[in-house]
Coordinates of C-alpha atoms and ligand atoms in Angstrom, one line a residue:
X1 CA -20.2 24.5 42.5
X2 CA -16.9 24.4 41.0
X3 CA -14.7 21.0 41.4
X4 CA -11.2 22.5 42.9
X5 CA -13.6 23.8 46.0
X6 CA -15.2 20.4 46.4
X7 CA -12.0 18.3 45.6
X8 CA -10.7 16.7 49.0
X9 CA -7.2 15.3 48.6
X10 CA -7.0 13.6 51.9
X11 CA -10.9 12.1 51.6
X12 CA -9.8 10.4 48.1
X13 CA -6.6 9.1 50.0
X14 CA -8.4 7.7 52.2
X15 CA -11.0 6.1 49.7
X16 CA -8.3 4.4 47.5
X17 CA -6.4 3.1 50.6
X18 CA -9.4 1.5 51.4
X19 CA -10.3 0.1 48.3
X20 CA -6.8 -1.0 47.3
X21 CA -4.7 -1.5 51.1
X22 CA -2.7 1.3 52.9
X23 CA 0.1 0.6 50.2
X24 CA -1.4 2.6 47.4
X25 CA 0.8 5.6 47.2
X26 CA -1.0 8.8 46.0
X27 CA 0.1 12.1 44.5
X28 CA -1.3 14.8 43.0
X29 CA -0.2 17.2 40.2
X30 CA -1.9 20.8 39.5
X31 CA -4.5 20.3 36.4
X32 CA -3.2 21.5 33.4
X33 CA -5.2 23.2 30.4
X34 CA -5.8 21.7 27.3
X35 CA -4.8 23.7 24.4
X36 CA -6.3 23.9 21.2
X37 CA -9.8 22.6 19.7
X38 CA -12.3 21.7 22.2
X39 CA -13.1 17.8 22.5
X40 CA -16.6 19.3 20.8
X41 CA -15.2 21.1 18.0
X42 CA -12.7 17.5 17.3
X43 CA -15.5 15.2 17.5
X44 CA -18.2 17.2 15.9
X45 CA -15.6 16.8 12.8
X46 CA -14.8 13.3 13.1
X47 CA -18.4 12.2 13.0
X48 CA -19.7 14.3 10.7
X49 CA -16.8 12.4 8.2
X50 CA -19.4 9.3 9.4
X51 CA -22.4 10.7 8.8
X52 CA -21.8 11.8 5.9
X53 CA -20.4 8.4 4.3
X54 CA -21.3 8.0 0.7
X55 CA -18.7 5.7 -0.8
X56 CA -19.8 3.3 -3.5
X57 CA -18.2 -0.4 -2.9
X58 CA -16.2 0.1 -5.9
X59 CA -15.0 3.4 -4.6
X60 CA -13.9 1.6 -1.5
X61 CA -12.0 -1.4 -3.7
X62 CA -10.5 1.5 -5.5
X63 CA -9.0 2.8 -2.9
X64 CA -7.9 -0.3 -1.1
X65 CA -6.2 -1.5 -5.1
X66 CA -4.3 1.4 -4.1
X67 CA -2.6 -0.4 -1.1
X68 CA -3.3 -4.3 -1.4
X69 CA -2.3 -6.5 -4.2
X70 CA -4.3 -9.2 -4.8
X71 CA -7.4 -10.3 -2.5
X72 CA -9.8 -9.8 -4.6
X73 CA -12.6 -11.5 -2.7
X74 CA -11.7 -10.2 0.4
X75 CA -11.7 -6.4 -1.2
X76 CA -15.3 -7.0 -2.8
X77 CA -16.7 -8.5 0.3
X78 CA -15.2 -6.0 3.1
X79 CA -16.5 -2.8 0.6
X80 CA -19.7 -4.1 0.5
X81 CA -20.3 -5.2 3.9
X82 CA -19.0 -1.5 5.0
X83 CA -21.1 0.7 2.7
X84 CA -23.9 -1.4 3.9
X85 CA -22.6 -1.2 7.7
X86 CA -21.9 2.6 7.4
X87 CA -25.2 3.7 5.3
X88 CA -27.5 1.4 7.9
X89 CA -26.2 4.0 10.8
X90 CA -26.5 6.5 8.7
X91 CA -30.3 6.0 8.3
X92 CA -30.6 5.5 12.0
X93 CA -29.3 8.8 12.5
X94 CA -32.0 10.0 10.7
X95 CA -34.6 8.5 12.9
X96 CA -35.2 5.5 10.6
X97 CA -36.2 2.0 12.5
X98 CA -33.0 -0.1 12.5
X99 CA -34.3 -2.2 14.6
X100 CA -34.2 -5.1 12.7
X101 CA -30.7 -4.6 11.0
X102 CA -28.3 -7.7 11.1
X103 CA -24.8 -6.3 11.4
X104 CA -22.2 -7.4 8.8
X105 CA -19.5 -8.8 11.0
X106 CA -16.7 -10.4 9.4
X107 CA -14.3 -13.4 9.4
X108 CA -11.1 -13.1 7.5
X109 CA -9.2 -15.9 6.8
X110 CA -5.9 -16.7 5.7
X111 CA -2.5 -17.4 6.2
X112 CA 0.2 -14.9 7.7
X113 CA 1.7 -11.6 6.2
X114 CA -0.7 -11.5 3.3
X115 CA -2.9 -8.1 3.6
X116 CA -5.7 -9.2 6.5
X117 CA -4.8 -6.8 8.9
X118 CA -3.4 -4.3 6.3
X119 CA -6.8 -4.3 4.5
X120 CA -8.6 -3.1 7.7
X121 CA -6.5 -0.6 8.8
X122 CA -7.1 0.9 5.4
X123 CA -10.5 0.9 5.3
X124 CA -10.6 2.4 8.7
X125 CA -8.6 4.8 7.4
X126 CA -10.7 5.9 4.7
X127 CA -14.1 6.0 6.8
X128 CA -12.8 7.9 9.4
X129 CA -13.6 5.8 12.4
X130 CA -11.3 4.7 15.2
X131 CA -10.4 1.1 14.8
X132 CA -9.3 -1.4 17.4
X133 CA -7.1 -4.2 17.2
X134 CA -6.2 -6.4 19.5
X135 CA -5.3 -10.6 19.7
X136 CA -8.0 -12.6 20.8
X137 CA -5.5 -14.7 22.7
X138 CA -4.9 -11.5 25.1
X139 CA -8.4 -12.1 26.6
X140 CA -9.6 -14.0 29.4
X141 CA -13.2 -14.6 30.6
X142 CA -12.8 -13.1 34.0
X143 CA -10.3 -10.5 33.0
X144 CA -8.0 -10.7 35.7
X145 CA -5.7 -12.8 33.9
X146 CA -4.6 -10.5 30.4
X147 CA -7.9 -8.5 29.9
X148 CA -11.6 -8.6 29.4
X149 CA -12.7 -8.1 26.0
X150 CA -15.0 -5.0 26.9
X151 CA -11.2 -3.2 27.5
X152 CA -11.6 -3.2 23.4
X153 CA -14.8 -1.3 23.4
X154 CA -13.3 1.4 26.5
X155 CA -10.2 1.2 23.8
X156 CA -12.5 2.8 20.7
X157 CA -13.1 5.4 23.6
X158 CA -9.6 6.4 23.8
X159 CA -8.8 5.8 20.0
X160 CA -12.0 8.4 19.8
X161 CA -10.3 10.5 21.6
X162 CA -12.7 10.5 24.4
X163 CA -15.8 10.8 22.0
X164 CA -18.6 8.0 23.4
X165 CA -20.5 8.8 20.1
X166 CA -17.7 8.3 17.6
X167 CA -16.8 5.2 19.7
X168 CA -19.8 3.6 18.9
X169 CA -19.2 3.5 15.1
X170 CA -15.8 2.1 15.6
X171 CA -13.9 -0.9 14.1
X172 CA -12.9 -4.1 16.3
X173 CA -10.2 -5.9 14.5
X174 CA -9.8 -9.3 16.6
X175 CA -7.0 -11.5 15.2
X176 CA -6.1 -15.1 16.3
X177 CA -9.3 -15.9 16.9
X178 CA -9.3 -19.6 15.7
X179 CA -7.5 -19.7 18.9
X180 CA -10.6 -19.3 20.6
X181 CA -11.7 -22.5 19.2
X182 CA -12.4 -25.4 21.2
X183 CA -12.7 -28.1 19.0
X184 CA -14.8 -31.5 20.6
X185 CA -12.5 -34.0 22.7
X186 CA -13.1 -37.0 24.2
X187 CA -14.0 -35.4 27.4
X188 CA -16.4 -33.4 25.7
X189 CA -15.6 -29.5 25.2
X190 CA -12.7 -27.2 26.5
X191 CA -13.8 -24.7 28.7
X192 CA -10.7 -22.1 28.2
X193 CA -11.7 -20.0 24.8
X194 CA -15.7 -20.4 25.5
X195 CA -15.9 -17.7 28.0
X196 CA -13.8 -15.4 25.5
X197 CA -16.3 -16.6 22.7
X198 CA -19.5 -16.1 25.3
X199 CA -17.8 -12.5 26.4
X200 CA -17.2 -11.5 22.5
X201 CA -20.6 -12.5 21.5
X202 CA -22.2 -9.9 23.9
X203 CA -20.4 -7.4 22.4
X204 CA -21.2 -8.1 18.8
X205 CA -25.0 -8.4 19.4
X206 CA -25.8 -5.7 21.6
X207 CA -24.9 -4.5 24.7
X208 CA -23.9 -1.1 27.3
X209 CA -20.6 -1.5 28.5
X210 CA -19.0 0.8 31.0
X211 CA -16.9 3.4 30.7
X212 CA -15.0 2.5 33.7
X213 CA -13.2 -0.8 34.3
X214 CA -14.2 -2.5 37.4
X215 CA -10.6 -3.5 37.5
X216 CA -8.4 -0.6 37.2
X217 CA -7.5 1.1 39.2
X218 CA -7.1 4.4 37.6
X219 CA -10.7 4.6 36.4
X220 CA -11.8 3.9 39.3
X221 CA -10.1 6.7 40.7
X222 CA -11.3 9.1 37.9
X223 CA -15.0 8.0 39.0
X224 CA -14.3 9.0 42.3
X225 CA -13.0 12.7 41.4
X226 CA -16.2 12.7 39.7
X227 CA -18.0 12.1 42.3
X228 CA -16.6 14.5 44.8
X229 CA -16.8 16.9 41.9
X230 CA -20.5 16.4 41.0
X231 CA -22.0 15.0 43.9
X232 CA -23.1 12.3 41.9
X233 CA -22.4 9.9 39.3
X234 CA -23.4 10.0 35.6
X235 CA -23.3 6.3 34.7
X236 CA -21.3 6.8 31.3
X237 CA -21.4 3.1 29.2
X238 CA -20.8 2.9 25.2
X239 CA -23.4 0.9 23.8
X240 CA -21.9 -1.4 20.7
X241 CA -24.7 -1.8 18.6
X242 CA -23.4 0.1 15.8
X243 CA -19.7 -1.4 16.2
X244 CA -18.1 -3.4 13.1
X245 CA -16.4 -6.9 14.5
X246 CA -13.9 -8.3 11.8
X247 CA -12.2 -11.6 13.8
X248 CA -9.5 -13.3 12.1
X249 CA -7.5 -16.1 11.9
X250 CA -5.2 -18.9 9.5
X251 CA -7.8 -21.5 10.3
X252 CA -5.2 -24.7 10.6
X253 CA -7.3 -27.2 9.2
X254 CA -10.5 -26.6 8.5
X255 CA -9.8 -27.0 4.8
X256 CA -9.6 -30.4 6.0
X257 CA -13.2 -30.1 7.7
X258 CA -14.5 -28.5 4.4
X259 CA -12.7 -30.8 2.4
X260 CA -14.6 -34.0 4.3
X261 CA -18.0 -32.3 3.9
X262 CA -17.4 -31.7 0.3
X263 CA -16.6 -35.0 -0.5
X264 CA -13.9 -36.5 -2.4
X265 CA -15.8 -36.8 -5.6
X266 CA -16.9 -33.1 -6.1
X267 CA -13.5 -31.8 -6.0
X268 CA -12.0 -34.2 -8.4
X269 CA -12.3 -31.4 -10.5
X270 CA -9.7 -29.7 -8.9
X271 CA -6.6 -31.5 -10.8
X272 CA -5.3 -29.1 -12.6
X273 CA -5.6 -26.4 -10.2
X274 CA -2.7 -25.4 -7.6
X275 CA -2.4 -26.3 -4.2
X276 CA -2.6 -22.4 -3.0
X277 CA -5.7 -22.4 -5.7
X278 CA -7.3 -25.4 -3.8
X279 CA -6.9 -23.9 -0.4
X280 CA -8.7 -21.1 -1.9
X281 CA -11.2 -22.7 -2.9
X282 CA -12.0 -24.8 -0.3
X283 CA -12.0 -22.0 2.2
X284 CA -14.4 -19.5 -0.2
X285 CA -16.8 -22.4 0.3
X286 CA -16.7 -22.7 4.4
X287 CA -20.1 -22.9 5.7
X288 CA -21.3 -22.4 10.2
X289 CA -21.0 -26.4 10.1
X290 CA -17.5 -26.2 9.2
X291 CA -16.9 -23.9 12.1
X292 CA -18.7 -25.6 14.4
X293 CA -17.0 -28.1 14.0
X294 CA -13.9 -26.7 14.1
X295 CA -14.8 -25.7 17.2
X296 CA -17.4 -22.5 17.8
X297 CA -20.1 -22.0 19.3
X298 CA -23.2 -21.6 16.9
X299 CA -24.1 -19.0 18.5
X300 CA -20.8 -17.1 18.1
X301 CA -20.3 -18.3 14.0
X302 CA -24.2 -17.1 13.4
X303 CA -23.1 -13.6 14.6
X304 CA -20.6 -13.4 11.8
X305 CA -22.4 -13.6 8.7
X306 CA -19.2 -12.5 6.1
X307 CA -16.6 -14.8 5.9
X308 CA -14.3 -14.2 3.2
X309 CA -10.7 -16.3 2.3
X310 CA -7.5 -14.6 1.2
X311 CA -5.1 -16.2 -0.3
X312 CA -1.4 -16.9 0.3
X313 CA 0.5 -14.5 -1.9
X314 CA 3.5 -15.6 -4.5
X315 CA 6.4 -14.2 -5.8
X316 CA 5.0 -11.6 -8.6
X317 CA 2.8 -10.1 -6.0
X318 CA 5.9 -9.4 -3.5
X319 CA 7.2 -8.2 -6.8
X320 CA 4.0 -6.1 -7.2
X321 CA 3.5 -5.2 -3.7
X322 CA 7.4 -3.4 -4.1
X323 CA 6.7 -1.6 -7.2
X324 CA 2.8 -0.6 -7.1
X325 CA 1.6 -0.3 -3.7
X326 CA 1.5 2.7 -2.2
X327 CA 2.4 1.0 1.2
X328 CA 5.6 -0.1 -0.4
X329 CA 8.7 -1.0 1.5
X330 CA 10.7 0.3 -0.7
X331 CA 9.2 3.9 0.0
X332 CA 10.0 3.8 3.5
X333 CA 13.4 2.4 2.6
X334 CA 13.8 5.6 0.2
X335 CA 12.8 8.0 2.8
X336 CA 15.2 6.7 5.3
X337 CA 17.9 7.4 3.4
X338 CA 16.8 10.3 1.6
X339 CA 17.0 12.2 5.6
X340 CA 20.7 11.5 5.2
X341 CA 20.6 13.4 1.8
X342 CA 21.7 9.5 0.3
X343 CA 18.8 9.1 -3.0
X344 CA 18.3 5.8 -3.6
X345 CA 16.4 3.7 -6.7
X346 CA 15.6 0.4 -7.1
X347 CA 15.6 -1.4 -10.8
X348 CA 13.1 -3.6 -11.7
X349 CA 15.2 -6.8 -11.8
X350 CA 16.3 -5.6 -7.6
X351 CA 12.6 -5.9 -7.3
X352 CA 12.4 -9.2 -8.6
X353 CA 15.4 -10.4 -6.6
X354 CA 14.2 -8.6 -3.1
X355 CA 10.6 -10.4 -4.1
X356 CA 12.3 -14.1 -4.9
X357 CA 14.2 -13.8 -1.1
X358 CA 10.7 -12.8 0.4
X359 CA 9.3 -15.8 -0.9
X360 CA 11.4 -18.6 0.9
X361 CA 10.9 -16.5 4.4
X362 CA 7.5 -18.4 4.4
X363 CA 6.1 -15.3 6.4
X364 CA 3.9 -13.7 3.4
X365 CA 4.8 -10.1 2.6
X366 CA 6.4 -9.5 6.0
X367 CA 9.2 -11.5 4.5
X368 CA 9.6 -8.3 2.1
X369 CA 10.9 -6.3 5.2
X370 CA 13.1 -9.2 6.5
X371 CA 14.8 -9.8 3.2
X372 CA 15.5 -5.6 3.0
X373 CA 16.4 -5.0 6.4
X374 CA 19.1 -7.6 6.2
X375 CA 19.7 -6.2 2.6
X376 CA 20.6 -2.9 3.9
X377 CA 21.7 -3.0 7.6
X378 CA 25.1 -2.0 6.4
X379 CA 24.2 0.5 4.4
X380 CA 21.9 2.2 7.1
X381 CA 24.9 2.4 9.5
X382 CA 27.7 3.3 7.5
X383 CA 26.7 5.7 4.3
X384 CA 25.2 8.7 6.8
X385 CA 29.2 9.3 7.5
X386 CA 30.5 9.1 4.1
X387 CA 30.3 11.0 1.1
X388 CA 28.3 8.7 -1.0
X389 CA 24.8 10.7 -1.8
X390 CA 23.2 8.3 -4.2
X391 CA 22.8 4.7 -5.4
X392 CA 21.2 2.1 -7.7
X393 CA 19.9 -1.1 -6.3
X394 CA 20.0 -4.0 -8.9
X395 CA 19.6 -7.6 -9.0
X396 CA 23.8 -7.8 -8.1
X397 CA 23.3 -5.8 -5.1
X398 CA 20.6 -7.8 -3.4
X399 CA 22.7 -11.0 -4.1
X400 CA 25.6 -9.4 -2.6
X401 CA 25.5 -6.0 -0.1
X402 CA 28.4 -5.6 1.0
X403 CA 30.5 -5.8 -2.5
X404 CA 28.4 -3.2 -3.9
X405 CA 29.0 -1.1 -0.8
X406 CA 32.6 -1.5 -0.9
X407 CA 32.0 -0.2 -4.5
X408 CA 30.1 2.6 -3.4
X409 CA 32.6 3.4 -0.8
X410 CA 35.5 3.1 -3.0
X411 CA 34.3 5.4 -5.5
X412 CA 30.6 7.3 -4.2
X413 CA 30.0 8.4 -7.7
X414 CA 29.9 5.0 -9.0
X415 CA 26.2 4.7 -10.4
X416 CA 25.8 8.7 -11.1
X417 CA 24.9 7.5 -14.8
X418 CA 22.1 4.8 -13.8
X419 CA 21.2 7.9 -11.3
X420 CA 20.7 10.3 -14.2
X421 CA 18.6 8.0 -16.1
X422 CA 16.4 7.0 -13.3
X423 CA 15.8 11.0 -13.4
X424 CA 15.2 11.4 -16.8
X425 CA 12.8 8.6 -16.4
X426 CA 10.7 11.5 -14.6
X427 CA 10.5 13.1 -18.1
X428 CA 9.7 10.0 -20.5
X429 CA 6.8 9.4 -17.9
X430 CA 5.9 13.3 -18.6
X431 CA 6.1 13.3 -21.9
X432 CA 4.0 9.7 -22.0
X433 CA 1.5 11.3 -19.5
X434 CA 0.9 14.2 -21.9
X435 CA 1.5 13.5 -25.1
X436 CA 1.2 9.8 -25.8
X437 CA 4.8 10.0 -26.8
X438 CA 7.6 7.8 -25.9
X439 CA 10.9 9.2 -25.6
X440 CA 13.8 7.1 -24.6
X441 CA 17.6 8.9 -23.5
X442 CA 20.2 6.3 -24.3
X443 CA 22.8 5.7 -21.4
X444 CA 25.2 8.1 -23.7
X445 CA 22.9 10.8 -24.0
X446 CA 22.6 10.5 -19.9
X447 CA 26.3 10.5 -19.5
X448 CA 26.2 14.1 -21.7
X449 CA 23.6 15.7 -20.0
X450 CA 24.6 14.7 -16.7
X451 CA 28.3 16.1 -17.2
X452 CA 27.0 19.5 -18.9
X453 CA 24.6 20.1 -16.4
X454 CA 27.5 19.6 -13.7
X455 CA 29.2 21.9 -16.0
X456 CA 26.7 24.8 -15.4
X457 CA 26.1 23.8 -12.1
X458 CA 22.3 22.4 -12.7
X459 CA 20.4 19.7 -12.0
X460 CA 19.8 17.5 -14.9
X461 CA 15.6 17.9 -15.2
X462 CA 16.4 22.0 -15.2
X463 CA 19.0 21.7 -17.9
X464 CA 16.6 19.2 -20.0
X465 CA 14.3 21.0 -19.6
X466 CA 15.8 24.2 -21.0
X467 CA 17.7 22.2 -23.7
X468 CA 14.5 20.6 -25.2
X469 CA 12.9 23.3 -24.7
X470 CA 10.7 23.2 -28.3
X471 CA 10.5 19.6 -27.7
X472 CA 7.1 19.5 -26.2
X473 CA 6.0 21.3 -29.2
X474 CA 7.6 19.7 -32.1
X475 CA 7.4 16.6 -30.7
X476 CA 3.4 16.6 -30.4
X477 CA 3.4 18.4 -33.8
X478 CA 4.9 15.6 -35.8
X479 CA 2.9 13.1 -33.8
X480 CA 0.1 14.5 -34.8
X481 CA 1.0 15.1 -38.5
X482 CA 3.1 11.2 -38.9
X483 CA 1.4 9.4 -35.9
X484 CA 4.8 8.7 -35.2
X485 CA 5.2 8.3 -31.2
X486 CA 8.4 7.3 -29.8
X487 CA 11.8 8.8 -30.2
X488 CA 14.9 7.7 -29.4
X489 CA 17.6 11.0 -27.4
X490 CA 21.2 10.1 -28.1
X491 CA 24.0 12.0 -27.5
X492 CA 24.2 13.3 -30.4
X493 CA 20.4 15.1 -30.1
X494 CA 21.9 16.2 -27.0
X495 CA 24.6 17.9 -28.5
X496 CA 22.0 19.8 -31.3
X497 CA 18.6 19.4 -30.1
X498 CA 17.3 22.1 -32.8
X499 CA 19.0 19.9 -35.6
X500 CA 17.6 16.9 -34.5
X501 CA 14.2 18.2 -34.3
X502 CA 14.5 19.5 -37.9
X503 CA 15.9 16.4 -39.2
X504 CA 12.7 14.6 -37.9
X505 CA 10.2 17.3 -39.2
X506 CA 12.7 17.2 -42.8
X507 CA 12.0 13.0 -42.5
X508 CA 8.4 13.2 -42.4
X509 CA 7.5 15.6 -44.9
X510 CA 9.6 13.8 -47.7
Ligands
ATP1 N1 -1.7 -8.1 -0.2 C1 -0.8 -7.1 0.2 N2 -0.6 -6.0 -0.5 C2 0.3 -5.1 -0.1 N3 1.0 -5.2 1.1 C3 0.8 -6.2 1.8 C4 -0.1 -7.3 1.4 N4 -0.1 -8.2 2.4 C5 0.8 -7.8 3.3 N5 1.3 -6.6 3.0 C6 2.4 -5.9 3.8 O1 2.8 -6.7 4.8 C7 2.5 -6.2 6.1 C8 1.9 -7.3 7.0 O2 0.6 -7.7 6.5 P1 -0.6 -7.9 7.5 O3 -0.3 -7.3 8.8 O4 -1.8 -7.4 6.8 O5 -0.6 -9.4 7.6 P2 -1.8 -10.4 8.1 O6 -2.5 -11.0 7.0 O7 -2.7 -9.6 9.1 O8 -1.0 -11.5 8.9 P3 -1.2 -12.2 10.4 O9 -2.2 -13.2 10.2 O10 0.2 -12.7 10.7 O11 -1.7 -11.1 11.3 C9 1.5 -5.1 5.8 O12 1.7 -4.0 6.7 C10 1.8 -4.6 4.4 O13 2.9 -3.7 4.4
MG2 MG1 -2.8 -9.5 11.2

């Protein structure tokens, strides 16, 4: 029996009214079709991505190197712990016993802005799950006041699309949660994160939640359709078995803790190390005691087995973070612009100045985007109306915005020179790529090409391109022969490419 025959507007009225007082307002809207794949086709893809998980841990660290400077530890520890997480559900898909698997759930320390949530959502990205994440500070233990931490499990549901099945190898990404702890007093313990910690530990053992909330409203409501619709109701709950926990948190102070149980004497050693190297340190050796007394449950600690420390991040990783990651800032900054038509680069030492600013923000790499929004706030607002179309950002820039943009505005072809050889660097990295070779355009032989290209209306890759055009050849030609591997382009090669070329081949065969 279809549902719109069944479907009694006034009868669910009447239910909600009762359920919720006569002021519950209700309307209701024609159903519309979904378009597209079917929720079958969507989710049959997604988990097959799952299933089909064969990542290495080194793959996985490869990848995240690709995103995340630095953390070392925390990249070894989280690809292991996930290949072994993703290949255990793999085998229970195949009927294996699993029932003596202990799930890999993690604890990720460190202070703020310095990759922890960054390194998730990356590996996330990369399995192919959906991932949660969520403050541990939102939750309550009855869930009328903020939520009830199994509104993260019904959250995977939604994240999956509406796919129960893909759900249950989802990613819950709890941060904050050394707020949860209640640390021993001298009326004995707190009672205000314990529920949270009692609720959470549920989920990360084993255990069916519903589908439904028994406190909203709106699912309630769905359940009801349902049941008009079907006559009954199928009892639909997400069981969490197979769901990765990562919790994390600064930890304020339990180096101290660690420090105390250590004892004095075996970390004399530590002297001549740093003080970000001796926080390290004494967080990679954090044992359940230290916890516990920091204030968890033992029961809660001994469900997360991995705990791994990363470590506060300095000034050449902001500077590394800027030029090598693929997240970069700087990328975001450059397409910003780039809708505007405006093509911007950054030098090395603007790197190095941005990273230096970062630093004293005290806020990790979030600092990075604090020091460049300020940076180019002007820049954003005024150079979409005016005719400048590219610039260079340099050390001088960072240390002062607005006299460079007063430059800029002043004359817009100001750095169309430093623009041109930021191009041509496009070519060196070719011809290195390649050929091994090394070729170098000196800011003269940019200023040539960039005016006779403008001549003939070009670009100045096109007209390079078609003026060293025997180049490639020669070039790897007399490499081979001499060995010799880097070349300097003037403006004088510019002006007789062919000559040059023979005067290099004349010079070696003499
Ligand atoms: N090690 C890193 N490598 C590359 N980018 C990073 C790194 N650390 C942080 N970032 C950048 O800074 C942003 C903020 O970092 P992230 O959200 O991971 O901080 P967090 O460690 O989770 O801090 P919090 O404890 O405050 O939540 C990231 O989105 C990323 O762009
Ligand atoms: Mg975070």
């Amino acid at each position: 029996m279809g549902f719109d025959k069944q479907f009694n507007p006034e009868e669910l009225k009447q239910y909600l009214q009762k359920k919720y007082g006569s002021g519950v307002q209700v309307e209701f809207f024609p159903k519309v079709e979904q378009e597209g794949t079917s929720e079958d086709e969507h989710s049959a893809f997604n988990i097959q991505k799952v299933l089909a998980f064969n990542y290495k841990p080194r793959e996985i660290r490869e990848y995240l190197d690709r995103y995340v400077i630095q953390q070392d530890d925390a990249k070894k520890v989280l690809s292991t712990a996930v290949c072994d997480h993703y290949h255990h559900i793999q085998g229970c898909s195949k009927e294996r016993d699993c029932r003596d698997y202990k799930k890999q759930n993690i604890i990720l320390m460190g202070p703020t802005g310095v990759g922890k949530t960054y390194l998730i959502q990356n590996l996330a990205r990369l399995v192919g799950v959906p991932f949660v994440k969520a403050d541990a500070t939102k939750y309550s233990e009855t869930g009328y006041v903020g939520g009830d931490v199994d509104d993260l499990i019904r959250e995977l549901v939604h994240q999956a699309g509406g796919d129960i099945q893909l759900a249950e190898y989802g990613i819950v990404y709890l941060d904050e949660i050394d707020k949860l702890a209640t640390p021993i007093n001298v009326l004995g313990r707190d009672v205000s994160g314990h529920g949270v910690q009692r609720g959470l530990l549920k989920l990360m053992e084993e255990t069916e939640v519903p589908l439904r909330s028994p406190t909203d409203v709106a699912s309630q409501m769905q359940a009801f359709m349902e049941f008009q619709a079907k006559g009954k109701l199928e009892k639909k709950t997400i069981n969490t078995r197979h769901i990765l926990f990562i919790v994390s948190g600064a930890f304020t102070g339990l180096s101290e803790i660690i420090k105390r149980r250590i004892g004095a004497k075996q970390i004399g050693f530590m002297g001549e190390k740093t003080t970000l190297e001796r926080e390290h340190f004494l967080f990679s050796e954090a044992q359940s005691c230290d916890f516990i007394e920091y204030g968890f449950e033992a029961e809660f600690i001994g469900r997360l087995p991995v705990v791994v420390h990363c470590n506060a991040l300095e000034v050449a990783d902001f500077f590394n973070i800027l030029k090598y990651s693929e997240g970069s800032i700087l990328k975001q900054y450059k397409r910003d612009f780039l809708s505007y038509g405006i093509e911007i680069f950054f030098t090395d030492d603007a790197m190095m100045a941005i990273a230096e600013r970062a630093q004293q923000e005290r806020t990790g790499a979030r600092g990075l985007m604090t020091v460049c929004e300020k940076l180019f706030r002007d820049y954003k607002y005024v150079l979409p109306d005016h005719p400048v179309k590219e610039f260079v950002v340099n050390r001088e820039t960072v240390e002062n915005p607005e006299g460079k943009l007063q430059e800029l505005m002043a004359n817009p072809k100001r750095d169309h020179v430093q623009v041109v050889q930021f191009r041509l660097l496009r070519l060196q990295e070719e011809f290195a790529a390649k050929y091994g070779i090394q070729i170098q355009f000196t800011r003269d032989a940019a200023e040539l090409l960039s005016a006779k290209a403008e001549e003939g209306h070009q670009d100045v890759l096109s007209y390079c391109n078609e003026l060293f055009r025997d180049y490639e050849h020669g070039l790897n030609l007399l490499r081979k022969s001499s060995g010799r591997d880097s070349f300097v382009i003037d403006s004088s090669t510019v002006m007789d490419p062919a000559g040059t070329l023979e005067r290099w081949i004349r010079e070696n065969y003499r």
